[in-house]
Amino acid sequence: SQQGEEDPQALSIQEGENATMNCSYKTSINNLQWYRQNSGRGLVHLILIRSNEREKHSGRLRVTLDTSKKSSSLLITASRAADTASYFCATDDNNAGNMLTFGGGTRLMVKP
Amino acid sequence: GAGVSQSPSNKVTEKGKDVELRCDPISGHTALYWYRQSLGQGLEFLIYFQGNSAPDKSGLPSDRFSAERTGGSVSTLTIQRTQQEDSAVYLCASTPWANNNEQFFGPGTRLTVL
């Protein structure tokens, strides 16, 4: 079953604008990861934030984690047309231990 | 080095036929995962292998689905008596160890059951 729920399901912005995507989950976690997927094929890992971290940066990406609200956000600053893709959050469930539980994803379109 | 590879990239089959999907993980990665992604949806966990341990099959949707991992490397996902609802992209991922780190994904196999 899908633990993560992402919001919005689709987002369309102009190049140069910032894009914010949100993810909510239900159970306790060890960490939360964000992945990117182009054209419905392989996923590429973007960033991992552990449950004891609140914010993490990587280039134009900023991820926050609020374990009290069981939510995370991914911010892409100064977006580019090449950022157009689907973005998924994935959590590792303490109970499950090993596999990732993915959200439904946010489809981002950046217009040039 | 080479990433995770999967074959075939596309598979079209008729309802009722059996299919085999192959995954070659990154060399040395001990953990291997299979996921299924239906059109426009997130990924659904199917099965997980870690070293020589018994696989976690908790995500397999029915007994028509099975998977093997030979020699701790290559894995094959088999779907017997395929149904139209089996149509999806099947993604394989591997990690150096099963400790909830980054997963490295293959390009997937797009299965279409007519």
Short mmCIF file of C-alpha atoms in Angstrom, two decimals:
data_model
loop_
_atom_site.label_atom_id
_atom_site.label_comp_id
_atom_site.label_asym_id
_atom_site.label_seq_id
_atom_site.Cartn_x
_atom_site.Cartn_y
_atom_site.Cartn_z
CA SER A 1 0.00 0.00 0.00
CA GLN A 2 1.12 3.56 -0.59
CA GLN A 3 2.11 5.32 2.60
CA GLY A 4 3.20 8.59 1.14
CA GLU A 5 0.71 11.01 -0.30
CA GLU A 6 2.00 13.86 -2.39
CA ASP A 7 0.61 17.26 -2.99
CA PRO A 8 0.05 18.65 -5.51
CA GLN A 9 -0.43 15.81 -7.98
CA ALA A 10 0.58 18.13 -10.79
CA LEU A 11 2.38 21.46 -10.84
CA SER A 12 3.07 23.79 -13.77
CA ILE A 13 5.41 26.75 -13.37
CA GLN A 14 7.54 29.10 -15.46
CA GLU A 15 11.27 28.68 -15.73
CA GLY A 16 13.02 30.57 -12.96
CA GLU A 17 10.22 30.12 -10.44
CA ASN A 18 10.49 27.93 -7.38
CA ALA A 19 8.61 24.63 -7.14
CA THR A 20 7.42 23.20 -3.85
CA MET A 21 6.14 19.66 -3.46
CA ASN A 22 4.80 18.14 -0.27
CA CYS A 23 4.66 14.60 1.02
CA SER A 24 2.79 13.16 3.98
CA TYR A 25 3.21 9.72 5.48
CA LYS A 26 1.53 7.66 8.17
CA THR A 27 3.98 5.55 10.15
CA SER A 28 7.26 6.20 11.93
CA ILE A 29 10.27 6.22 9.64
CA ASN A 30 14.04 5.90 9.64
CA ASN A 31 14.50 8.25 6.73
CA LEU A 32 12.70 9.85 3.81
CA GLN A 33 14.03 10.04 0.29
CA TRP A 34 13.07 12.00 -2.80
CA TYR A 35 13.42 10.53 -6.27
CA ARG A 36 12.96 11.92 -9.74
CA GLN A 37 11.54 10.02 -12.71
CA ASN A 38 11.68 11.06 -16.34
CA SER A 39 9.22 9.66 -18.85
CA GLY A 40 7.88 6.93 -16.59
CA ARG A 41 11.08 4.91 -16.50
CA GLY A 42 14.00 4.59 -14.05
CA LEU A 43 14.14 6.65 -10.88
CA VAL A 44 17.08 8.78 -9.86
CA HIS A 45 17.81 9.39 -6.21
CA LEU A 46 17.89 13.09 -5.30
CA ILE A 47 18.29 13.41 -1.56
CA LEU A 48 17.86 11.49 1.69
CA ILE A 49 16.92 13.06 4.99
CA ARG A 50 17.10 11.07 8.21
CA SER A 51 14.44 11.16 10.87
CA ASN A 52 16.65 13.18 13.22
CA GLU A 53 17.28 15.86 10.60
CA ARG A 54 14.99 18.78 9.91
CA GLU A 55 16.43 20.32 6.76
CA LYS A 56 18.89 19.35 4.08
CA HIS A 57 20.27 21.07 0.99
CA SER A 58 21.75 19.77 -2.23
CA GLY A 59 22.41 22.30 -4.98
CA ARG A 60 19.06 23.86 -5.91
CA LEU A 61 17.18 21.33 -3.78
CA ARG A 62 16.01 21.94 -0.25
CA VAL A 63 14.21 19.26 1.73
CA THR A 64 12.49 19.68 5.07
CA LEU A 65 11.16 17.00 7.38
CA ASP A 66 8.65 17.46 10.17
CA THR A 67 8.27 14.16 11.99
CA SER A 68 5.63 15.58 14.35
CA LYS A 69 3.41 16.28 11.34
CA LYS A 70 4.70 13.29 9.38
CA SER A 71 5.39 15.49 6.40
CA SER A 72 8.21 16.57 4.13
CA SER A 73 8.64 19.16 1.43
CA LEU A 74 10.92 19.38 -1.57
CA LEU A 75 11.78 22.83 -2.86
CA ILE A 76 13.46 23.30 -6.23
CA THR A 77 14.75 26.84 -6.60
CA ALA A 78 15.27 28.71 -9.86
CA SER A 79 13.61 25.93 -11.84
CA ARG A 80 14.72 24.98 -15.34
CA ALA A 81 12.87 23.31 -18.19
CA ALA A 82 15.11 20.28 -17.60
CA ASP A 83 13.55 19.89 -14.13
CA THR A 84 10.34 18.72 -15.81
CA ALA A 85 9.73 15.24 -14.40
CA SER A 86 7.76 13.34 -11.77
CA TYR A 87 9.01 13.58 -8.22
CA PHE A 88 8.35 10.89 -5.61
CA CYS A 89 8.92 10.76 -1.90
CA ALA A 90 9.77 7.38 -0.42
CA THR A 91 9.90 6.33 3.20
CA ASP A 92 11.43 3.38 4.89
CA ASP A 93 8.97 1.99 7.36
CA ASN A 94 10.49 1.00 10.70
CA ASN A 95 8.21 -2.03 10.78
CA ALA A 96 9.00 -3.17 7.28
CA GLY A 97 12.66 -2.55 7.66
CA ASN A 98 13.92 -2.80 4.15
CA MET A 99 11.73 -1.80 1.27
CA LEU A 100 10.71 1.76 0.36
CA THR A 101 7.10 2.90 0.33
CA PHE A 102 6.48 5.45 -2.39
CA GLY A 103 3.98 8.23 -2.70
CA GLY A 104 1.91 8.79 -5.81
CA GLY A 105 4.23 11.50 -7.08
CA THR A 106 4.01 15.08 -8.26
CA ARG A 107 4.23 15.73 -11.98
CA LEU A 108 6.19 18.94 -12.45
CA MET A 109 6.19 20.86 -15.70
CA VAL A 110 8.56 23.79 -16.07
CA LYS A 111 7.71 25.95 -19.05
CA PRO A 112 10.59 27.71 -20.80
CA GLY B 1 30.70 1.15 -13.43
CA ALA B 2 27.54 -0.14 -15.07
CA GLY B 3 24.23 0.62 -13.46
CA VAL B 4 21.25 -1.65 -12.94
CA SER B 5 20.10 -3.13 -16.20
CA GLN B 6 16.78 -4.73 -17.06
CA SER B 7 15.56 -6.72 -20.01
CA PRO B 8 13.55 -6.61 -22.09
CA SER B 9 12.83 -2.89 -22.12
CA ASN B 10 9.40 -3.56 -23.54
CA LYS B 11 7.30 -6.71 -23.59
CA VAL B 12 3.94 -7.19 -25.25
CA THR B 13 2.18 -10.45 -24.53
CA GLU B 14 -1.21 -12.02 -24.84
CA LYS B 15 -3.44 -12.64 -21.88
CA GLY B 16 -2.75 -16.05 -20.36
CA LYS B 17 0.90 -16.26 -21.43
CA ASP B 18 3.82 -16.43 -19.01
CA VAL B 19 6.53 -13.74 -19.01
CA GLU B 20 9.99 -13.47 -17.51
CA LEU B 21 11.60 -10.17 -16.67
CA ARG B 22 15.29 -9.94 -15.91
CA CYS B 23 17.30 -7.66 -13.64
CA ASP B 24 21.08 -7.35 -13.44
CA PRO B 25 21.95 -5.38 -10.30
CA ILE B 26 25.09 -3.34 -9.79
CA SER B 27 28.01 -5.67 -9.12
CA GLY B 28 28.54 -6.20 -5.41
CA HIS B 29 25.11 -4.95 -4.37
CA THR B 30 23.65 -7.45 -1.95
CA ALA B 31 20.07 -6.18 -1.82
CA LEU B 32 17.70 -6.30 -4.79
CA TYR B 33 14.13 -5.03 -5.00
CA TRP B 34 11.31 -5.38 -7.51
CA TYR B 35 8.62 -2.71 -7.80
CA ARG B 36 5.62 -2.28 -10.08
CA GLN B 37 4.36 1.05 -11.35
CA SER B 38 0.99 1.36 -13.00
CA LEU B 39 0.37 4.25 -15.38
CA GLY B 40 0.54 7.58 -13.58
CA GLN B 41 0.94 5.97 -10.18
CA GLY B 42 3.64 5.57 -7.58
CA LEU B 43 5.73 2.46 -7.11
CA GLU B 44 4.35 -0.64 -5.47
CA PHE B 45 6.80 -2.94 -3.69
CA LEU B 46 6.74 -6.54 -4.88
CA ILE B 47 9.67 -8.54 -3.48
CA TYR B 48 13.07 -8.04 -1.87
CA PHE B 49 16.23 -10.15 -1.76
CA GLN B 50 19.11 -9.66 0.68
CA GLY B 51 22.15 -11.86 0.33
CA ASN B 52 21.35 -15.49 1.02
CA SER B 53 18.39 -14.74 3.26
CA ALA B 54 14.88 -15.84 2.39
CA PRO B 55 13.26 -13.20 0.19
CA ASP B 56 10.54 -10.89 1.48
CA LYS B 57 7.61 -11.75 -0.77
CA SER B 58 5.04 -9.71 1.11
CA GLY B 59 4.32 -7.41 -1.83
CA LEU B 60 3.57 -10.02 -4.47
CA PRO B 61 -0.07 -9.47 -5.54
CA SER B 62 -0.92 -13.09 -6.30
CA ASP B 63 0.57 -16.55 -6.58
CA ARG B 64 0.98 -15.97 -10.31
CA PHE B 65 3.99 -13.81 -9.42
CA SER B 66 7.31 -15.30 -8.39
CA ALA B 67 10.95 -14.25 -8.42
CA GLU B 68 14.34 -15.84 -8.12
CA ARG B 69 17.79 -14.51 -7.54
CA THR B 70 20.50 -16.87 -8.68
CA GLY B 71 23.97 -16.73 -7.19
CA GLY B 72 23.14 -13.58 -5.31
CA SER B 73 23.22 -11.54 -8.51
CA VAL B 74 20.78 -11.71 -11.44
CA SER B 75 17.09 -11.83 -10.62
CA THR B 76 14.15 -13.00 -12.70
CA LEU B 77 10.56 -11.98 -12.05
CA THR B 78 8.05 -14.43 -13.54
CA ILE B 79 4.39 -13.71 -14.09
CA GLN B 80 2.31 -16.73 -15.00
CA ARG B 81 -1.00 -16.62 -16.86
CA THR B 82 -0.74 -12.87 -17.36
CA GLN B 83 -3.83 -10.70 -17.00
CA GLN B 84 -4.50 -7.26 -18.43
CA GLU B 85 -4.20 -5.71 -14.98
CA ASP B 86 -0.57 -6.90 -14.91
CA SER B 87 0.25 -4.24 -17.50
CA ALA B 88 2.69 -1.85 -15.85
CA VAL B 89 6.32 -0.84 -15.70
CA TYR B 90 8.34 -3.28 -13.60
CA LEU B 91 11.32 -1.63 -11.94
CA CYS B 92 14.28 -3.27 -10.29
CA ALA B 93 16.58 -1.57 -7.78
CA SER B 94 19.68 -2.59 -5.86
CA THR B 95 21.64 -1.28 -2.89
CA PRO B 96 25.06 -2.12 -1.47
CA TRP B 97 23.35 -3.31 1.69
CA ALA B 98 19.80 -3.46 2.93
CA ASN B 99 19.98 -0.68 5.45
CA ASN B 100 17.59 1.83 4.00
CA ASN B 101 19.97 3.82 1.90
CA GLU B 102 19.70 5.13 -1.60
CA GLN B 103 18.33 2.61 -4.08
CA PHE B 104 19.73 2.48 -7.59
CA PHE B 105 17.04 1.83 -10.17
CA GLY B 106 17.13 0.18 -13.54
CA PRO B 107 15.26 1.62 -16.53
CA GLY B 108 12.36 -0.75 -16.08
CA THR B 109 10.46 -3.17 -18.30
CA ARG B 110 7.20 -1.93 -19.73
CA LEU B 111 4.81 -4.89 -19.84
CA THR B 112 1.66 -4.72 -21.93
CA VAL B 113 -0.84 -7.57 -21.71
CA LEU B 114 -3.32 -7.58 -24.58
#
